[in-house]
Amino acid sequence: MAKDEVSRRLAMKRGGTLGILGAVTVASPSLWTWPAEASVAGTGAGADPRWVWDTEADPLLAAVIDRGDVLRVNELLRTWRKNGQPLPDGLPADVRDFVERARRLPAWADSGKLASSFRFTEKRGLYLGLLYGLASGMVSTVIPHEARAVYHSKGGAAMKDRISKTAKLGYDVMTRNAFDADGEMIVTCVKTRLVHAAVRHLLPQSPQWQQGSDQTIPISQRDMMVTWHSLPTTVMKKLTSWEVPIPRAESEGFLHSWQLTAHLLGIEDEYIPASWAEADAQADQVLTPVLAPTDEGIELAGILLGLGSSVDGGILSTHVLGAMTRFMLGDQIAGWLRIPREPVWDPLLRTAWGPFIAVREGLLPFPLAPAAYWTFDEFLRQAALLFLSEARPISIEIPTGNRPS
């Protein structure tokens, strides 16, 4: 069946479903209506992802934690850094079996699209770094489930370390060999999946998390998709609004790199959008309606904005980061996060950003310009990671408990 016909049928189905359920949707806006046919799988059970977690990783990590194996597993997995590297000897058999399955790319992985994704990254690495940090990173603080889960889990007590691990995922997906044997993206995703499963087991034991939560188990499939949309979908929307010209092959390649990331993080294929149009449609249902301030999110945002204070005492960095957040996310979210207006930086960004984009994009066709930009952007990313990790190797590890009360 032609792609246009599939899209037409999905639009009719979505429209018909919303028409039939319109009255219910008004009273229950979180009703799941996004069709599995719009996913990379093209089919699925259609179960509401609020009530689906990780059927493979969750029981495994519960067992690892309950039998006291976390420290041993962390020590061994610390040596697993490259995608194609053999797993270390001594891993418990159930952990080894799971990781071997989880590290495999799906049959729909496309090396040609991944090459196009890197061409996109080469040209737009600076935008991506800014957007991952200041759009995606700050949006996460107004996603209530995510903000509470981060704050009350162990990582919430050491946010610089927590952010460095998140930044590593954003960095790894931008590398030329991200999903190749000598890359690190698969390792980063699988270790993050293990962490998520551990948090699902541990966080329900936290009285502080329970007190403000409307969930019994955190990090559902829906929660993971909400977070996913705060990354590639949000980034692509901002690039489009800035009128950055992106060839179709590079746009599809960028999406594909994040589709693979979603799969490796344990998101079911039936929830992973097959196209940007379907990603936007799903985000309109699961991301936009849930954005709201929380006490935990406000505190996390303050920590994020203050990260540069160790460099300049907050004299410049906090003001610039606050203004960039307001510029990228708008007055409402900036207000929720109690970010003050900046009399110098706010108008400067509104006035100068468009011309900056125009000038930068105008230089791209010149010979060697993409390579020069990539070198500069790569330097900035490496410097950011070095600052966040305080020059220590970044190791994503399974937690043994929650945030100390």
mmCIF file of C-alpha atoms in Angstrom:
data_model
loop_
_atom_site.group_PDB
_atom_site.id
_atom_site.type_symbol
_atom_site.label_atom_id
_atom_site.label_comp_id
_atom_site.label_asym_id
_atom_site.label_seq_id
_atom_site.Cartn_x
_atom_site.Cartn_y
_atom_site.Cartn_z
ATOM 1 C CA MET A 1 0.000 0.000 0.000
ATOM 2 C CA ALA A 2 1.343 3.462 -0.895
ATOM 3 C CA LYS A 3 2.588 5.654 1.955
ATOM 4 C CA ASP A 4 0.065 8.402 1.069
ATOM 5 C CA GLU A 5 -2.807 5.914 1.266
ATOM 6 C CA VAL A 6 -1.603 4.680 4.671
ATOM 7 C CA SER A 7 -1.426 8.283 5.910
ATOM 8 C CA ARG A 8 -4.915 9.011 4.544
ATOM 9 C CA ARG A 9 -6.417 5.973 6.265
ATOM 10 C CA LEU A 10 -4.694 6.841 9.542
ATOM 11 C CA ALA A 11 -6.006 10.398 9.376
ATOM 12 C CA MET A 12 -9.540 9.118 8.719
ATOM 13 C CA LYS A 13 -9.256 6.606 11.563
ATOM 14 C CA ARG A 14 -7.902 9.206 13.966
ATOM 15 C CA GLY A 15 -10.567 11.698 12.981
ATOM 16 C CA GLY A 16 -13.333 9.136 13.266
ATOM 17 C CA THR A 17 -12.118 7.916 16.644
ATOM 18 C CA LEU A 18 -11.927 11.439 18.004
ATOM 19 C CA GLY A 19 -15.359 12.183 16.619
ATOM 20 C CA ILE A 20 -16.910 9.158 18.291
ATOM 21 C CA LEU A 21 -15.084 9.772 21.569
ATOM 22 C CA GLY A 22 -15.264 13.552 21.514
ATOM 23 C CA ALA A 23 -17.484 13.901 24.558
ATOM 24 C CA VAL A 24 -15.370 11.433 26.523
ATOM 25 C CA THR A 25 -12.143 13.111 25.454
ATOM 26 C CA VAL A 26 -13.257 16.443 26.869
ATOM 27 C CA ALA A 27 -13.727 14.828 30.263
ATOM 28 C CA SER A 28 -10.707 12.528 29.929
ATOM 29 C CA PRO A 29 -8.040 14.241 27.777
ATOM 30 C CA SER A 30 -5.467 11.540 28.450
ATOM 31 C CA LEU A 31 -7.482 8.833 26.664
ATOM 32 C CA TRP A 32 -5.134 6.917 24.347
ATOM 33 C CA THR A 33 -6.224 7.242 20.710
ATOM 34 C CA TRP A 34 -2.940 7.252 18.761
ATOM 35 C CA PRO A 35 -3.085 4.313 16.290
ATOM 36 C CA ALA A 36 -0.416 1.602 16.325
ATOM 37 C CA GLU A 37 -0.548 1.602 12.507
ATOM 38 C CA ALA A 38 1.267 4.954 12.663
ATOM 39 C CA SER A 39 4.277 3.363 14.385
ATOM 40 C CA VAL A 40 7.497 1.828 13.071
ATOM 41 C CA ALA A 41 5.912 -1.566 13.814
ATOM 42 C CA GLY A 42 2.839 -0.732 11.740
ATOM 43 C CA THR A 43 0.692 -2.767 14.108
ATOM 44 C CA GLY A 44 0.176 -3.438 17.787
ATOM 45 C CA ALA A 45 -2.262 -4.264 20.551
ATOM 46 C CA GLY A 46 -3.148 -0.605 21.054
ATOM 47 C CA ALA A 47 -2.863 -0.840 24.857
ATOM 48 C CA ASP A 48 -2.822 2.471 26.728
ATOM 49 C CA PRO A 49 0.912 3.050 27.390
ATOM 50 C CA ARG A 50 0.147 4.510 30.826
ATOM 51 C CA TRP A 51 -0.304 0.920 31.999
ATOM 52 C CA VAL A 52 2.641 -0.639 30.146
ATOM 53 C CA TRP A 53 6.189 -0.589 31.519
ATOM 54 C CA ASP A 54 9.160 -2.834 30.553
ATOM 55 C CA THR A 55 8.146 -6.471 30.720
ATOM 56 C CA GLU A 56 11.706 -7.749 30.265
ATOM 57 C CA ALA A 57 13.871 -5.340 32.252
ATOM 58 C CA ASP A 58 11.578 -4.695 35.240
ATOM 59 C CA PRO A 59 11.502 -8.208 36.774
ATOM 60 C CA LEU A 60 15.214 -8.616 36.050
ATOM 61 C CA LEU A 61 16.259 -5.462 37.915
ATOM 62 C CA ALA A 62 13.896 -6.207 40.791
ATOM 63 C CA ALA A 63 15.667 -9.563 41.168
ATOM 64 C CA VAL A 64 19.149 -8.017 40.853
ATOM 65 C CA ILE A 65 18.355 -5.437 43.552
ATOM 66 C CA ASP A 66 16.614 -7.858 45.911
ATOM 67 C CA ARG A 67 19.440 -10.386 45.829
ATOM 68 C CA GLY A 68 22.101 -7.697 46.387
ATOM 69 C CA ASP A 69 23.854 -7.960 43.010
ATOM 70 C CA VAL A 70 23.804 -4.271 42.026
ATOM 71 C CA LEU A 71 27.362 -3.367 43.050
ATOM 72 C CA ARG A 72 28.823 -6.421 41.310
ATOM 73 C CA VAL A 73 26.852 -5.778 38.112
ATOM 74 C CA ASN A 74 27.836 -2.092 38.098
ATOM 75 C CA GLU A 75 31.503 -2.916 38.588
ATOM 76 C CA LEU A 76 31.487 -5.361 35.702
ATOM 77 C CA LEU A 77 29.400 -3.238 33.310
ATOM 78 C CA ARG A 78 31.708 -0.280 33.967
ATOM 79 C CA THR A 79 34.162 -1.973 31.599
ATOM 80 C CA TRP A 80 31.578 -2.346 28.797
ATOM 81 C CA ARG A 81 31.993 0.858 26.784
ATOM 82 C CA LYS A 82 31.755 0.025 23.070
ATOM 83 C CA ASN A 83 28.676 -1.349 21.318
ATOM 84 C CA GLY A 84 30.400 -4.375 19.847
ATOM 85 C CA GLN A 85 32.598 -5.138 22.838
ATOM 86 C CA PRO A 86 32.071 -8.584 24.432
ATOM 87 C CA LEU A 87 30.344 -8.435 27.787
ATOM 88 C CA PRO A 88 32.646 -8.903 30.783
ATOM 89 C CA ASP A 89 33.049 -12.322 32.356
ATOM 90 C CA GLY A 90 31.297 -12.826 35.659
ATOM 91 C CA LEU A 91 27.995 -11.127 34.864
ATOM 92 C CA PRO A 92 25.018 -12.989 36.352
ATOM 93 C CA ALA A 93 23.497 -15.200 33.650
ATOM 94 C CA ASP A 94 20.119 -13.418 33.654
ATOM 95 C CA VAL A 95 21.782 -10.005 33.249
ATOM 96 C CA ARG A 96 24.051 -11.272 30.467
ATOM 97 C CA ASP A 97 21.151 -12.835 28.568
ATOM 98 C CA PHE A 98 19.073 -9.675 28.829
ATOM 99 C CA VAL A 99 21.866 -7.326 27.722
ATOM 100 C CA GLU A 100 22.728 -9.557 24.759
ATOM 101 C CA ARG A 101 19.104 -9.352 23.590
ATOM 102 C CA ALA A 102 18.717 -5.674 24.396
ATOM 103 C CA ARG A 103 21.849 -4.596 22.500
ATOM 104 C CA ARG A 104 20.628 -5.972 19.139
ATOM 105 C CA LEU A 105 19.426 -3.470 16.589
ATOM 106 C CA PRO A 106 15.935 -4.143 15.210
ATOM 107 C CA ALA A 107 15.407 -5.511 11.705
ATOM 108 C CA TRP A 108 14.179 -2.092 10.561
ATOM 109 C CA ALA A 109 17.502 -0.337 11.363
ATOM 110 C CA ASP A 110 18.759 1.465 8.232
ATOM 111 C CA SER A 111 22.456 2.303 7.898
ATOM 112 C CA GLY A 112 21.743 4.696 5.005
ATOM 113 C CA LYS A 113 19.400 6.760 7.168
ATOM 114 C CA LEU A 114 21.962 6.806 9.969
ATOM 115 C CA ALA A 115 24.555 8.185 7.539
ATOM 116 C CA SER A 116 22.074 10.924 6.609
ATOM 117 C CA SER A 117 21.521 11.614 10.302
ATOM 118 C CA PHE A 118 25.214 12.270 10.805
ATOM 119 C CA ARG A 119 25.315 14.603 7.787
ATOM 120 C CA PHE A 120 22.558 16.550 9.518
ATOM 121 C CA THR A 121 24.488 16.561 12.803
ATOM 122 C CA GLU A 122 27.664 17.752 11.072
ATOM 123 C CA LYS A 123 25.881 20.855 9.841
ATOM 124 C CA ARG A 124 23.627 21.589 12.793
ATOM 125 C CA GLY A 125 25.569 20.350 15.798
ATOM 126 C CA LEU A 126 25.579 23.764 17.487
ATOM 127 C CA TYR A 127 21.785 24.079 17.241
ATOM 128 C CA LEU A 128 21.347 20.522 18.486
ATOM 129 C CA GLY A 129 23.574 21.079 21.499
ATOM 130 C CA LEU A 130 21.677 24.227 22.470
ATOM 131 C CA LEU A 131 18.288 22.644 21.923
ATOM 132 C CA TYR A 132 19.071 19.413 23.783
ATOM 133 C CA GLY A 133 20.300 21.408 26.750
ATOM 134 C CA LEU A 134 18.041 24.458 26.890
ATOM 135 C CA ALA A 135 14.858 23.317 25.140
ATOM 136 C CA SER A 136 14.694 19.587 25.887
ATOM 137 C CA GLY A 137 16.490 19.841 29.225
ATOM 138 C CA MET A 138 14.299 22.631 30.548
ATOM 139 C CA VAL A 139 11.080 21.133 29.152
ATOM 140 C CA SER A 140 11.801 18.067 31.270
ATOM 141 C CA THR A 141 11.383 20.202 34.397
ATOM 142 C CA VAL A 142 7.754 20.970 33.467
ATOM 143 C CA ILE A 143 6.874 17.339 32.753
ATOM 144 C CA PRO A 144 5.449 16.480 36.189
ATOM 145 C CA HIS A 145 6.040 12.710 36.139
ATOM 146 C CA GLU A 146 9.610 13.134 34.918
ATOM 147 C CA ALA A 147 10.459 15.985 37.285
ATOM 148 C CA ARG A 148 9.200 14.057 40.312
ATOM 149 C CA ALA A 149 10.894 10.819 39.258
ATOM 150 C CA VAL A 150 14.231 12.570 38.729
ATOM 151 C CA TYR A 151 14.029 14.617 41.913
ATOM 152 C CA HIS A 152 13.099 11.758 44.267
ATOM 153 C CA SER A 153 15.393 9.124 42.743
ATOM 154 C CA LYS A 154 19.038 8.851 43.722
ATOM 155 C CA GLY A 155 20.183 11.017 40.808
ATOM 156 C CA GLY A 156 18.126 13.940 42.043
ATOM 157 C CA ALA A 157 20.536 14.465 44.922
ATOM 158 C CA ALA A 158 23.527 14.855 42.570
ATOM 159 C CA MET A 159 22.158 16.739 39.595
ATOM 160 C CA LYS A 160 25.449 17.571 37.910
ATOM 161 C CA ASP A 161 26.273 13.872 37.737
ATOM 162 C CA ARG A 162 22.696 13.083 36.661
ATOM 163 C CA ILE A 163 22.806 15.687 33.888
ATOM 164 C CA SER A 164 26.192 14.473 32.658
ATOM 165 C CA LYS A 165 24.695 11.024 32.082
ATOM 166 C CA THR A 166 21.740 12.484 30.202
ATOM 167 C CA ALA A 167 24.128 14.666 28.203
ATOM 168 C CA LYS A 168 26.134 11.580 27.258
ATOM 169 C CA LEU A 169 23.074 10.103 25.547
ATOM 170 C CA GLY A 170 22.577 13.331 23.580
ATOM 171 C CA TYR A 171 26.280 13.395 22.708
ATOM 172 C CA ASP A 172 26.533 9.733 21.713
ATOM 173 C CA VAL A 173 23.567 9.868 19.328
ATOM 174 C CA MET A 174 25.323 12.682 17.441
ATOM 175 C CA THR A 175 28.538 10.774 16.729
ATOM 176 C CA ARG A 176 29.401 9.321 13.319
ATOM 177 C CA ASN A 177 29.583 5.742 14.605
ATOM 178 C CA ALA A 178 26.780 6.012 17.184
ATOM 179 C CA PHE A 179 25.240 2.590 16.487
ATOM 180 C CA ASP A 180 28.316 0.889 15.004
ATOM 181 C CA ALA A 181 30.436 -1.688 16.820
ATOM 182 C CA ASP A 182 33.025 0.945 17.808
ATOM 183 C CA GLY A 183 30.394 3.483 18.917
ATOM 184 C CA GLU A 184 28.816 3.917 22.352
ATOM 185 C CA MET A 185 25.141 4.739 21.806
ATOM 186 C CA ILE A 186 23.841 1.192 22.216
ATOM 187 C CA VAL A 187 25.770 0.832 25.487
ATOM 188 C CA THR A 188 24.392 4.133 26.766
ATOM 189 C CA CYS A 189 20.809 3.178 25.874
ATOM 190 C CA VAL A 190 20.924 -0.304 27.378
ATOM 191 C CA LYS A 191 22.498 0.949 30.618
ATOM 192 C CA THR A 192 19.861 3.684 30.805
ATOM 193 C CA ARG A 193 17.170 1.048 30.310
ATOM 194 C CA LEU A 194 18.588 -0.871 33.277
ATOM 195 C CA VAL A 195 18.522 2.298 35.380
ATOM 196 C CA HIS A 196 14.889 3.005 34.450
ATOM 197 C CA ALA A 197 13.895 -0.519 35.479
ATOM 198 C CA ALA A 198 15.704 -0.126 38.803
ATOM 199 C CA VAL A 199 13.942 3.195 39.454
ATOM 200 C CA ARG A 200 10.570 1.534 38.781
ATOM 201 C CA HIS A 201 11.380 -0.947 41.547
ATOM 202 C CA LEU A 202 12.863 1.555 44.000
ATOM 203 C CA LEU A 203 10.809 4.726 43.681
ATOM 204 C CA PRO A 204 7.492 3.232 44.889
ATOM 205 C CA GLN A 205 9.334 2.621 48.170
ATOM 206 C CA SER A 206 9.935 6.387 48.597
ATOM 207 C CA PRO A 207 7.359 8.075 50.866
ATOM 208 C CA GLN A 208 8.361 11.458 49.401
ATOM 209 C CA TRP A 209 7.625 10.310 45.847
ATOM 210 C CA GLN A 210 4.393 8.602 46.872
ATOM 211 C CA GLN A 211 3.157 11.744 48.597
ATOM 212 C CA GLY A 212 2.905 13.806 45.417
ATOM 213 C CA SER A 213 2.487 11.090 42.807
ATOM 214 C CA ASP A 214 -0.616 9.997 40.900
ATOM 215 C CA GLN A 215 1.201 6.811 39.822
ATOM 216 C CA THR A 216 1.905 3.510 41.525
ATOM 217 C CA ILE A 217 4.842 2.716 39.213
ATOM 218 C CA PRO A 218 6.913 5.447 37.499
ATOM 219 C CA ILE A 219 8.356 5.637 33.977
ATOM 220 C CA SER A 220 5.564 4.003 32.003
ATOM 221 C CA GLN A 221 5.795 3.583 28.244
ATOM 222 C CA ARG A 222 3.777 6.797 27.970
ATOM 223 C CA ASP A 223 6.214 8.615 30.266
ATOM 224 C CA MET A 224 9.131 7.456 28.131
ATOM 225 C CA MET A 225 7.407 8.663 24.971
ATOM 226 C CA VAL A 226 6.700 12.036 26.593
ATOM 227 C CA THR A 227 10.422 12.350 27.384
ATOM 228 C CA TRP A 228 11.284 11.181 23.858
ATOM 229 C CA HIS A 229 9.135 13.958 22.382
ATOM 230 C CA SER A 230 10.913 16.504 24.570
ATOM 231 C CA LEU A 231 14.030 15.603 22.572
ATOM 232 C CA PRO A 232 13.752 14.983 18.791
ATOM 233 C CA THR A 233 10.196 16.246 18.276
ATOM 234 C CA THR A 234 10.819 19.442 20.222
ATOM 235 C CA VAL A 235 14.155 19.974 18.479
ATOM 236 C CA MET A 236 12.693 19.544 14.998
ATOM 237 C CA LYS A 237 9.807 21.907 15.767
ATOM 238 C CA LYS A 238 12.248 24.604 16.889
ATOM 239 C CA LEU A 239 14.476 24.162 13.843
ATOM 240 C CA THR A 240 11.407 24.426 11.626
ATOM 241 C CA SER A 241 10.242 27.578 13.404
ATOM 242 C CA TRP A 242 13.731 29.067 12.902
ATOM 243 C CA GLU A 243 13.418 28.284 9.180
ATOM 244 C CA VAL A 244 16.567 26.190 9.128
ATOM 245 C CA PRO A 245 16.602 24.457 5.733
ATOM 246 C CA ILE A 246 16.898 20.699 6.215
ATOM 247 C CA PRO A 247 17.001 18.243 3.280
ATOM 248 C CA ARG A 248 14.328 15.556 3.553
ATOM 249 C CA ALA A 249 16.861 12.713 3.728
ATOM 250 C CA GLU A 250 18.635 14.368 6.666
ATOM 251 C CA SER A 251 15.353 15.062 8.451
ATOM 252 C CA GLU A 252 14.298 11.428 8.068
ATOM 253 C CA GLY A 253 17.763 10.270 9.115
ATOM 254 C CA PHE A 254 17.623 12.361 12.292
ATOM 255 C CA LEU A 255 14.234 10.856 13.107
ATOM 256 C CA HIS A 256 15.569 7.355 12.432
ATOM 257 C CA SER A 257 18.462 7.782 14.875
ATOM 258 C CA TRP A 258 15.919 8.655 17.573
ATOM 259 C CA GLN A 259 13.568 5.844 16.572
ATOM 260 C CA LEU A 260 16.438 3.421 17.182
ATOM 261 C CA THR A 261 17.218 5.200 20.451
ATOM 262 C CA ALA A 262 13.601 4.721 21.579
ATOM 263 C CA HIS A 263 13.740 1.022 20.722
ATOM 264 C CA LEU A 264 17.020 0.511 22.591
ATOM 265 C CA LEU A 265 15.656 2.344 25.636
ATOM 266 C CA GLY A 266 12.897 -0.252 25.840
ATOM 267 C CA ILE A 267 10.012 1.625 24.227
ATOM 268 C CA GLU A 268 7.718 -0.808 22.410
ATOM 269 C CA ASP A 269 7.879 -0.436 18.626
ATOM 270 C CA GLU A 270 4.110 0.086 18.440
ATOM 271 C CA TYR A 271 4.519 3.404 20.287
ATOM 272 C CA ILE A 272 7.426 4.763 18.181
ATOM 273 C CA PRO A 273 6.147 7.150 15.472
ATOM 274 C CA ALA A 274 6.972 6.182 11.900
ATOM 275 C CA SER A 275 7.166 9.773 10.585
ATOM 276 C CA TRP A 276 7.488 13.364 11.757
ATOM 277 C CA ALA A 277 3.782 13.918 11.067
ATOM 278 C CA GLU A 278 2.905 11.037 13.375
ATOM 279 C CA ALA A 279 5.436 12.207 15.966
ATOM 280 C CA ASP A 280 3.762 15.626 16.005
ATOM 281 C CA ALA A 281 0.328 14.027 16.300
ATOM 282 C CA GLN A 282 1.438 11.857 19.207
ATOM 283 C CA ALA A 283 3.209 14.757 20.944
ATOM 284 C CA ASP A 284 0.026 16.811 20.723
ATOM 285 C CA GLN A 285 -1.690 14.051 22.689
ATOM 286 C CA VAL A 286 0.936 13.041 25.244
ATOM 287 C CA LEU A 287 3.403 15.934 25.703
ATOM 288 C CA THR A 288 1.703 19.302 25.316
ATOM 289 C CA PRO A 289 -1.306 18.595 27.589
ATOM 290 C CA VAL A 290 0.798 17.381 30.543
ATOM 291 C CA LEU A 291 3.191 20.331 30.808
ATOM 292 C CA ALA A 292 2.805 21.978 34.218
ATOM 293 C CA PRO A 293 4.951 23.308 37.064
ATOM 294 C CA THR A 294 5.785 21.271 40.160
ATOM 295 C CA ASP A 295 7.842 22.134 43.217
ATOM 296 C CA GLU A 296 10.357 19.485 42.185
ATOM 297 C CA GLY A 297 10.579 20.819 38.623
ATOM 298 C CA ILE A 298 11.091 24.401 39.775
ATOM 299 C CA GLU A 299 13.962 23.319 42.013
ATOM 300 C CA LEU A 300 15.523 21.214 39.249
ATOM 301 C CA ALA A 301 15.292 24.142 36.819
ATOM 302 C CA GLY A 302 17.105 26.338 39.317
ATOM 303 C CA ILE A 303 19.882 23.773 39.560
ATOM 304 C CA LEU A 304 20.176 23.567 35.763
ATOM 305 C CA LEU A 305 20.368 27.341 35.393
ATOM 306 C CA GLY A 306 23.014 27.524 38.115
ATOM 307 C CA LEU A 307 25.371 24.942 36.651
ATOM 308 C CA GLY A 308 27.660 27.593 35.214
ATOM 309 C CA SER A 309 28.028 29.427 38.521
ATOM 310 C CA SER A 310 31.122 27.396 39.374
ATOM 311 C CA VAL A 311 32.771 29.002 36.341
ATOM 312 C CA ASP A 312 31.628 32.631 36.590
ATOM 313 C CA GLY A 313 29.819 32.800 39.910
ATOM 314 C CA GLY A 314 26.515 33.110 38.066
ATOM 315 C CA ILE A 315 27.318 36.689 37.033
ATOM 316 C CA LEU A 316 26.726 35.944 33.348
ATOM 317 C CA SER A 317 25.805 32.300 32.812
ATOM 318 C CA THR A 318 22.607 32.230 34.875
ATOM 319 C CA HIS A 319 21.238 35.309 33.120
ATOM 320 C CA VAL A 320 22.090 34.034 29.643
ATOM 321 C CA LEU A 321 20.702 30.554 30.310
ATOM 322 C CA GLY A 322 17.511 32.036 31.734
ATOM 323 C CA ALA A 323 17.057 34.301 28.720
ATOM 324 C CA MET A 324 17.727 31.420 26.317
ATOM 325 C CA THR A 325 15.151 29.297 28.143
ATOM 326 C CA ARG A 326 12.533 32.048 27.856
ATOM 327 C CA PHE A 327 13.399 32.590 24.185
ATOM 328 C CA MET A 328 13.142 28.900 23.319
ATOM 329 C CA LEU A 329 10.189 27.837 25.483
ATOM 330 C CA GLY A 330 8.154 31.020 25.848
ATOM 331 C CA ASP A 331 6.896 33.224 28.642
ATOM 332 C CA GLN A 332 4.456 30.717 30.146
ATOM 333 C CA ILE A 333 7.051 28.016 30.872
ATOM 334 C CA ALA A 334 9.611 30.618 31.970
ATOM 335 C CA GLY A 335 6.985 31.971 34.364
ATOM 336 C CA TRP A 336 6.202 28.509 35.718
ATOM 337 C CA LEU A 337 9.914 28.020 36.425
ATOM 338 C CA ARG A 338 10.195 31.471 38.051
ATOM 339 C CA ILE A 339 12.851 32.599 35.587
ATOM 340 C CA PRO A 340 13.173 36.401 35.819
ATOM 341 C CA ARG A 341 13.036 38.571 32.739
ATOM 342 C CA GLU A 342 16.404 39.811 31.495
ATOM 343 C CA PRO A 343 16.344 43.453 30.297
ATOM 344 C CA VAL A 344 19.467 43.004 28.173
ATOM 345 C CA TRP A 345 19.466 39.403 27.012
ATOM 346 C CA ASP A 346 15.725 38.929 26.302
ATOM 347 C CA PRO A 347 15.470 41.678 23.641
ATOM 348 C CA LEU A 348 18.910 40.822 22.273
ATOM 349 C CA LEU A 349 17.896 37.230 21.570
ATOM 350 C CA ARG A 350 14.583 38.274 20.031
ATOM 351 C CA THR A 351 16.388 40.715 17.744
ATOM 352 C CA ALA A 352 19.604 38.910 16.906
ATOM 353 C CA TRP A 353 18.751 35.204 16.738
ATOM 354 C CA GLY A 354 17.035 35.309 13.340
ATOM 355 C CA PRO A 355 19.908 37.142 11.638
ATOM 356 C CA PHE A 356 22.409 34.810 13.352
ATOM 357 C CA ILE A 357 20.606 31.793 11.879
ATOM 358 C CA ALA A 358 20.420 33.437 8.459
ATOM 359 C CA VAL A 359 24.136 34.282 8.426
ATOM 360 C CA ARG A 360 25.173 30.873 9.680
ATOM 361 C CA GLU A 361 23.005 29.025 7.177
ATOM 362 C CA GLY A 362 24.253 31.298 4.405
ATOM 363 C CA LEU A 363 27.830 30.170 5.135
ATOM 364 C CA LEU A 364 27.052 26.456 4.998
ATOM 365 C CA PRO A 365 27.348 26.064 1.188
ATOM 366 C CA PHE A 366 30.931 27.354 1.213
ATOM 367 C CA PRO A 367 33.591 24.650 0.750
ATOM 368 C CA LEU A 368 34.770 23.098 4.028
ATOM 369 C CA ALA A 369 32.200 25.084 6.063
ATOM 370 C CA PRO A 370 30.314 22.001 7.386
ATOM 371 C CA ALA A 371 33.565 20.385 8.509
ATOM 372 C CA ALA A 372 34.690 23.606 10.184
ATOM 373 C CA TYR A 373 31.380 23.964 12.003
ATOM 374 C CA TRP A 374 31.506 20.315 13.063
ATOM 375 C CA THR A 375 34.980 20.784 14.541
ATOM 376 C CA PHE A 376 33.855 23.817 16.538
ATOM 377 C CA ASP A 377 30.600 22.195 17.647
ATOM 378 C CA GLU A 378 32.418 19.012 18.651
ATOM 379 C CA PHE A 379 34.803 21.060 20.780
ATOM 380 C CA LEU A 380 31.867 22.704 22.559
ATOM 381 C CA ARG A 381 30.172 19.347 23.226
ATOM 382 C CA GLN A 382 33.329 17.731 24.537
ATOM 383 C CA ALA A 383 34.016 20.747 26.776
ATOM 384 C CA ALA A 384 30.465 20.599 28.168
ATOM 385 C CA LEU A 385 30.786 16.903 28.954
ATOM 386 C CA LEU A 386 34.173 17.468 30.574
ATOM 387 C CA PHE A 387 32.705 20.224 32.762
ATOM 388 C CA LEU A 388 29.681 18.143 33.764
ATOM 389 C CA SER A 389 31.709 15.035 34.552
ATOM 390 C CA GLU A 390 34.483 17.031 36.260
ATOM 391 C CA ALA A 391 36.986 15.217 34.020
ATOM 392 C CA ARG A 392 35.913 11.789 35.303
ATOM 393 C CA PRO A 393 34.707 9.017 32.976
ATOM 394 C CA ILE A 394 30.897 9.137 32.732
ATOM 395 C CA SER A 395 29.522 5.826 33.969
ATOM 396 C CA ILE A 396 25.783 5.096 33.888
ATOM 397 C CA GLU A 397 25.119 2.825 36.853
ATOM 398 C CA ILE A 398 22.188 1.048 38.471
ATOM 399 C CA PRO A 399 21.057 2.845 41.641
ATOM 400 C CA THR A 400 20.792 1.034 44.963
ATOM 401 C CA GLY A 401 18.273 3.411 46.565
ATOM 402 C CA ASN A 402 16.300 6.625 46.259
ATOM 403 C CA ARG A 403 17.159 10.241 47.077
ATOM 404 C CA PRO A 404 18.262 10.419 50.709
ATOM 405 C CA SER A 405 15.382 11.887 52.695
#
